[in-house]
Short mmCIF file of C-alpha atoms in Angstrom, two decimals:
data_model
loop_
_atom_site.label_atom_id
_atom_site.label_comp_id
_atom_site.label_asym_id
_atom_site.label_seq_id
_atom_site.Cartn_x
_atom_site.Cartn_y
_atom_site.Cartn_z
CA UNK Z 290 -1.97 32.77 25.23
CA UNK Z 291 -1.83 29.20 23.91
CA UNK Z 292 -3.82 27.29 21.32
CA UNK Z 293 -5.06 24.98 24.05
CA UNK Z 294 -6.33 27.92 26.11
CA UNK Z 295 -8.16 29.34 23.11
CA UNK Z 296 -9.82 26.03 22.26
CA UNK Z 297 -11.01 25.69 25.84
CA UNK Z 298 -12.33 29.26 25.74
CA UNK Z 299 -14.28 28.55 22.54
CA UNK Z 300 -15.83 25.42 24.02
CA UNK Z 301 -16.99 27.32 27.15
CA UNK Z 302 -18.50 30.02 24.90
CA UNK Z 303 -20.29 27.42 22.78
CA UNK Z 304 -21.72 25.50 25.74
CA UNK Z 305 -22.23 28.55 28.02
CA UNK Z 306 -20.98 26.40 30.88
CA UNK Z 307 -17.60 25.66 32.43
CA UNK Z 308 -18.87 22.31 33.71
CA UNK Z 309 -20.29 21.14 30.37
CA UNK Z 310 -17.19 22.33 28.51
CA UNK Z 311 -15.02 20.36 30.92
CA UNK Z 312 -17.04 17.20 30.24
CA UNK Z 313 -16.86 17.69 26.48
CA UNK Z 314 -13.10 18.24 26.60
CA UNK Z 315 -12.56 15.48 29.19
CA UNK Z 316 -10.93 17.93 31.58
CA UNK Z 317 -11.73 18.81 35.17
CA UNK Z 318 -13.89 21.86 35.81
CA UNK Z 319 -11.13 23.55 37.89
CA UNK Z 320 -8.68 23.05 34.99
CA UNK Z 321 -11.07 24.72 32.54
CA UNK Z 322 -11.67 27.61 34.94
CA UNK Z 323 -7.94 28.07 35.51
CA UNK Z 324 -7.20 28.17 31.76
CA UNK Z 325 -9.85 30.81 31.17
CA UNK Z 326 -8.65 32.84 34.18
CA UNK Z 327 -5.14 32.83 32.71
CA UNK Z 328 -6.58 34.38 29.53
CA UNK Z 329 -8.43 36.98 31.59
CA UNK Z 330 -5.23 37.86 33.46
CA UNK Z 331 -3.30 38.21 30.20
CA UNK Z 332 -5.95 40.32 28.44
CA UNK Z 333 -6.89 42.26 31.60
CA UNK Z 334 -10.61 42.11 30.80
CA UNK Z 335 -13.45 39.85 31.85
CA UNK Z 336 -14.46 37.39 29.13
CA UNK Z 337 -17.61 35.93 30.70
CA UNK Z 338 -20.32 37.06 33.03
CA UNK Z 339 -22.62 34.70 34.87
CA UNK Z 340 -26.41 34.85 34.65
CA UNK Z 341 -27.98 32.09 36.65
CA UNK Z 342 -26.66 28.65 35.62
CA UNK Z 343 -25.13 29.92 32.37
CA UNK Z 344 -22.19 32.14 31.44
CA UNK Z 345 -22.34 34.72 28.64
CA UNK Z 346 -19.61 36.48 26.71
CA UNK Z 347 -18.76 40.07 27.49
CA UNK Z 348 -18.06 42.53 24.66
CA UNK Z 349 -14.36 41.71 25.03
CA UNK Z 350 -15.18 37.99 25.06
CA UNK Z 351 -17.13 38.31 21.79
CA UNK Z 352 -14.16 39.98 20.13
CA UNK Z 353 -11.84 37.21 21.34
CA UNK Z 354 -14.27 34.51 20.17
CA UNK Z 355 -14.53 36.01 16.67
CA UNK Z 356 -10.77 36.37 16.31
CA UNK Z 357 -10.09 32.93 17.76
CA UNK Z 358 -12.53 31.28 15.35
CA UNK Z 359 -10.82 33.07 12.46
CA UNK Z 360 -7.41 31.90 13.69
CA UNK Z 361 -8.56 28.29 14.13
CA UNK Z 362 -9.99 28.31 10.60
CA UNK Z 363 -6.63 29.50 9.25
CA UNK Z 364 -4.86 26.74 11.18
CA UNK Z 365 -7.17 24.12 9.65
CA UNK Z 366 -6.56 25.55 6.17
CA UNK Z 367 -2.83 25.38 6.83
CA UNK Z 368 -3.10 21.70 7.76
CA UNK Z 369 -5.05 21.08 4.56
CA UNK Z 370 -2.36 22.78 2.49
CA UNK Z 371 0.32 20.66 4.13
CA UNK Z 372 -1.73 17.53 3.38
CA UNK Z 373 -2.09 18.67 -0.22
CA UNK Z 374 1.66 18.98 -0.82
CA UNK Z 375 1.99 15.43 0.47
CA UNK Z 376 -0.51 14.24 -2.09
CA UNK Z 377 -3.41 13.27 0.17
CA UNK Z 378 -5.87 15.73 -1.38
CA UNK Z 379 -4.21 16.63 -4.65
CA UNK Z 380 -1.04 15.80 -6.48
CA UNK Z 381 0.32 13.17 -8.83
CA UNK Z 382 0.93 9.47 -8.43
CA UNK Z 383 2.90 7.49 -10.99
CA UNK Z 384 2.23 3.75 -10.94
CA UNK Z 385 3.95 0.96 -12.81
CA UNK Z 386 2.30 -2.44 -13.11
CA UNK Z 387 3.05 -5.85 -14.54
CA UNK Z 388 0.69 -7.11 -17.26
CA UNK Z 389 -1.08 -9.60 -15.03
CA UNK Z 390 -2.09 -6.86 -12.58
CA UNK Z 391 -3.16 -4.56 -15.38
CA UNK Z 392 -5.33 -7.32 -16.81
CA UNK Z 393 -7.01 -8.30 -13.55
CA UNK Z 394 -7.58 -6.40 -10.29
CA UNK Z 395 -5.72 -3.12 -10.86
CA UNK Z 396 -8.28 -1.26 -13.04
CA UNK Z 397 -10.98 -1.75 -10.40
CA UNK Z 398 -8.61 -0.81 -7.58
CA UNK Z 399 -7.53 2.38 -9.34
CA UNK Z 400 -11.13 3.38 -9.98
CA UNK Z 401 -12.01 2.92 -6.30
CA UNK Z 402 -8.88 4.77 -5.18
CA UNK Z 403 -9.67 7.65 -7.54
CA UNK Z 404 -13.18 7.91 -6.08
CA UNK Z 405 -11.67 8.18 -2.59
CA UNK Z 406 -8.94 10.63 -3.68
CA UNK Z 407 -10.39 12.62 -6.60
CA UNK Z 408 -7.70 15.30 -6.40
CA UNK Z 409 -4.84 12.90 -7.18
CA UNK Z 410 -3.83 12.59 -10.85
CA UNK Z 411 -2.83 8.99 -11.54
CA UNK Z 412 -0.47 7.85 -14.27
CA UNK Z 413 -0.22 4.13 -15.12
CA UNK Z 414 2.28 2.28 -17.28
CA UNK Z 415 2.33 -1.46 -17.97
CA UNK Z 416 5.76 -3.08 -18.15
CA UNK Z 417 7.51 -6.34 -17.36
CA UNK Z 418 8.43 -6.74 -13.70
CA UNK Z 419 12.20 -6.62 -14.32
CA UNK Z 420 11.90 -3.28 -16.12
CA UNK Z 421 9.46 -1.96 -13.51
CA UNK Z 422 11.85 -2.64 -10.65
CA UNK Z 423 14.67 -0.74 -12.35
CA UNK Z 424 12.39 2.21 -13.15
CA UNK Z 425 11.05 2.26 -9.59
CA UNK Z 426 14.57 2.41 -8.12
CA UNK Z 427 15.44 5.23 -10.53
CA UNK Z 428 12.37 7.21 -9.46
CA UNK Z 429 10.34 6.93 -12.66
CA UNK Z 430 7.47 5.44 -10.63
CA UNK Z 431 6.21 6.16 -7.14
CA UNK Z 432 4.95 2.62 -6.61
CA UNK Z 433 4.85 -0.56 -8.67
CA UNK Z 434 2.82 -3.77 -8.81
CA UNK Z 435 5.28 -6.57 -9.56
CA UNK Z 436 4.92 -10.21 -10.48
CA UNK Z 437 7.96 -11.15 -8.40
CA UNK Z 438 9.62 -10.14 -5.15
CA UNK Z 439 11.81 -7.04 -5.68
CA UNK Z 440 15.52 -7.79 -5.53
CA UNK Z 441 16.89 -4.30 -4.92
CA UNK Z 442 17.91 -3.49 -1.36
CA UNK Z 443 16.39 -0.03 -1.88
CA UNK Z 444 12.90 -1.43 -2.34
CA UNK Z 445 10.38 -3.02 -0.06
CA UNK Z 446 7.86 -5.52 -1.43
CA UNK Z 447 4.61 -6.61 0.22
CA UNK Z 448 3.01 -9.86 -0.98
CA UNK Z 449 -0.47 -8.76 -1.98
CA UNK Z 450 -2.02 -11.89 -3.47
CA UNK Z 451 -1.45 -14.94 -5.63
CA UNK Z 452 -3.21 -14.95 -8.99
CA UNK Z 453 -4.53 -18.27 -10.33
CA UNK Z 454 -3.32 -19.07 -13.85
CA UNK Z 455 -5.74 -21.33 -15.74
CA UNK Z 456 -5.27 -23.55 -18.76
CA UNK Z 457 -8.02 -22.54 -21.20
CA UNK Z 458 -9.21 -23.75 -24.57
CA UNK Z 459 -11.75 -22.58 -27.17
CA UNK Z 460 -15.25 -24.03 -26.55
CA UNK Z 461 -15.10 -26.50 -29.46
CA UNK Z 462 -11.65 -27.94 -28.62
CA UNK Z 463 -11.58 -31.78 -28.46
CA UNK Z 464 -9.83 -31.77 -25.06
CA UNK Z 465 -12.92 -30.15 -23.50
CA UNK Z 466 -14.60 -33.56 -23.58
CA UNK Z 467 -12.06 -34.94 -21.13
CA UNK Z 468 -12.65 -34.67 -17.38
CA UNK Z 469 -8.92 -34.19 -16.84
CA UNK Z 470 -6.13 -33.65 -19.34
CA UNK Z 471 -2.77 -35.33 -18.63
CA UNK Z 472 0.23 -33.05 -19.07
CA UNK Z 473 1.63 -35.46 -21.67
CA UNK Z 474 -1.48 -34.94 -23.79
CA UNK Z 475 -1.44 -31.18 -23.28
CA UNK Z 476 2.16 -31.09 -24.54
CA UNK Z 477 0.99 -32.45 -27.91
CA UNK Z 478 -1.66 -29.75 -28.37
CA UNK Z 479 -1.27 -26.39 -30.11
CA UNK Z 480 -0.22 -24.07 -27.31
CA UNK Z 481 -0.20 -20.27 -27.07
CA UNK Z 482 2.25 -18.78 -24.60
CA UNK Z 483 3.90 -15.63 -23.39
CA UNK Z 484 7.35 -14.72 -24.66
CA UNK Z 485 10.43 -16.35 -23.13
CA UNK Z 486 11.50 -14.72 -19.87
CA UNK Z 487 8.00 -13.95 -18.62
CA UNK Z 488 7.14 -15.44 -15.23
CA UNK Z 489 4.11 -17.44 -16.37
CA UNK Z 490 6.06 -18.86 -19.31
CA UNK Z 491 8.89 -19.86 -16.98
CA UNK Z 492 6.47 -21.54 -14.55
CA UNK Z 493 4.83 -23.57 -17.33
CA UNK Z 494 8.16 -24.62 -18.83
CA UNK Z 495 9.37 -25.71 -15.39
CA UNK Z 496 6.29 -27.95 -14.92
CA UNK Z 497 6.85 -29.50 -18.35
CA UNK Z 498 10.54 -30.06 -17.64
CA UNK Z 499 9.73 -31.83 -14.35
CA UNK Z 500 7.84 -34.43 -16.39
CA UNK Z 501 10.56 -34.63 -19.03
CA UNK Z 502 8.34 -32.91 -21.58
CA UNK Z 503 9.36 -30.32 -24.15
CA UNK Z 504 7.39 -27.08 -24.14
CA UNK Z 505 7.06 -25.97 -27.75
CA UNK Z 506 4.25 -23.43 -28.22
CA UNK Z 507 2.75 -22.90 -31.64
CA UNK Z 508 2.41 -19.18 -30.99
CA UNK Z 509 4.38 -16.85 -28.69
CA UNK Z 510 3.01 -13.42 -27.82
CA UNK Z 511 5.03 -10.57 -26.41
CA UNK Z 512 3.15 -9.36 -23.34
CA UNK Z 513 4.76 -5.93 -23.66
CA UNK Z 514 3.17 -5.49 -27.08
CA UNK Z 515 0.15 -7.71 -27.58
CA UNK Z 516 -0.76 -8.15 -23.94
CA UNK Z 517 -3.00 -10.67 -22.26
CA UNK Z 518 -5.90 -9.59 -24.47
CA UNK Z 519 -4.00 -10.85 -27.51
CA UNK Z 520 -3.51 -14.26 -25.92
CA UNK Z 521 -7.18 -14.46 -24.94
CA UNK Z 522 -8.30 -13.43 -28.43
CA UNK Z 523 -6.06 -16.07 -29.98
CA UNK Z 524 -7.54 -18.80 -27.79
CA UNK Z 525 -11.14 -17.65 -28.38
CA UNK Z 526 -10.54 -17.67 -32.14
CA UNK Z 527 -9.46 -21.32 -31.97
CA UNK Z 528 -5.73 -21.00 -32.54
CA UNK Z 529 -4.85 -23.10 -29.54
CA UNK Z 530 -4.73 -23.50 -25.75
CA UNK Z 531 -3.45 -20.71 -23.53
CA UNK Z 532 -2.44 -19.91 -19.97
CA UNK Z 533 -4.39 -16.95 -18.61
CA UNK Z 534 -5.09 -15.19 -15.33
CA UNK Z 535 -8.42 -16.33 -13.84
CA UNK Z 536 -9.47 -12.81 -12.88
CA UNK Z 537 -9.00 -11.64 -16.46
CA UNK Z 538 -11.19 -14.30 -18.06
CA UNK Z 539 -13.97 -15.00 -15.53
CA UNK Z 540 -16.62 -13.33 -17.69
CA UNK Z 541 -15.44 -15.32 -20.74
CA UNK Z 542 -15.68 -18.58 -18.80
CA UNK Z 543 -19.22 -17.76 -17.64
CA UNK Z 544 -20.27 -16.79 -21.17
CA UNK Z 545 -18.82 -19.99 -22.63
CA UNK Z 546 -16.27 -18.25 -24.85
CA UNK Z 547 -13.50 -20.14 -23.05
CA UNK Z 548 -13.34 -23.50 -21.28
CA UNK Z 549 -11.01 -24.36 -18.43
CA UNK Z 550 -9.01 -27.57 -18.77
CA UNK Z 551 -8.24 -29.54 -15.62
CA UNK Z 552 -4.58 -30.55 -15.84
CA UNK Z 553 -3.34 -32.54 -12.81
CA UNK Z 554 0.05 -31.32 -11.61
CA UNK Z 555 -0.28 -27.95 -13.30
CA UNK Z 556 -1.39 -25.77 -10.40
CA UNK Z 557 -0.11 -22.33 -11.38
CA UNK Z 558 -0.22 -19.31 -9.07
CA UNK Z 559 1.60 -16.11 -9.81
CA UNK Z 560 2.51 -13.87 -6.85
CA UNK Z 561 1.73 -10.17 -6.95
CA UNK Z 562 3.78 -7.70 -4.90
CA UNK Z 563 3.26 -4.05 -4.04
CA UNK Z 564 6.70 -2.42 -4.20
CA UNK Z 565 7.95 1.01 -3.22
CA UNK Z 566 11.18 2.72 -2.26
CA UNK Z 567 12.15 2.34 1.39
CA UNK Z 568 12.97 6.02 1.72
CA UNK Z 569 9.60 7.16 0.37
CA UNK Z 570 7.93 10.10 2.06
CA UNK Z 571 5.33 8.92 4.56
CA UNK Z 572 1.81 10.31 4.64
CA UNK Z 573 2.03 10.85 0.90
CA UNK Z 574 -0.09 9.69 -2.02
CA UNK Z 575 2.19 6.63 -2.13
CA UNK Z 576 1.38 5.81 1.48
CA UNK Z 577 -2.33 6.29 0.83
CA UNK Z 578 -2.26 4.09 -2.29
CA UNK Z 579 -0.26 1.28 -0.67
CA UNK Z 580 -2.62 1.14 2.31
CA UNK Z 581 -5.64 1.28 0.00
CA UNK Z 582 -4.48 -1.58 -2.23
CA UNK Z 583 -3.53 -3.73 0.76
CA UNK Z 584 -7.13 -3.49 1.96
CA UNK Z 585 -8.77 -3.63 -1.48
CA UNK Z 586 -11.06 -6.61 -1.86
CA UNK Z 587 -12.98 -5.76 -5.01
CA UNK Z 588 -10.87 -8.08 -7.16
#
């Protein structure tokens, strides 16, 4: 008695026809008949009796149907339990993210993922990419969103997107009256920047250095502590000009709280990578999250 035989038997009982069951299962009618006859031979009792064009269960057939349906239900429950221990229906997922992801697309992506997988408990921690990579390798996170390609041979990184970094000023700043702002003029303004060692800071300094200009910000903000919100608040309050992720400030630009400055030669795009350990368990919450984020377009 095999699982395949029992499933065929159930389908014949449901459709009261060997021919219709064969069509539904995409089998030949002789194959369906042979499978049922093998069950009859093993149990030594008739399972069906024919009345006109239809077949009906015997008393023995009704007992087998009831028990088979119970067994199939248990099998489905077993599959669900196996899925659950792999995190598809319930479990925990620990995510690390760089500040730029946490300030732009990630909150929306996590909300959508949570709606699709309500049984998964999600933990999120914002850190610098260098620290995130180390913690991911050591197993402190299941998956990480990095602002640079992972360097460890134990990790795999997928380029997810490139975030636009804009030069923004408070609405009453004098440079807003200019159609474009030369980099030499921007270098003389009061600038607000991330701390040394951050990717955006390094990109801006590199652009300045290419033009032989010194990058000397008036105010430096530690992303790990103050975050992108602190930089945005400083610019809005009039302290100076900042470099911020477009996704994070779109509503402020529309509302007029910030103004974008057009600076020729300062086209800044920060890459965003989805990173995970190469030896991760497949069909897990990690697998589900990675595939979800790769397809996420709500950003």
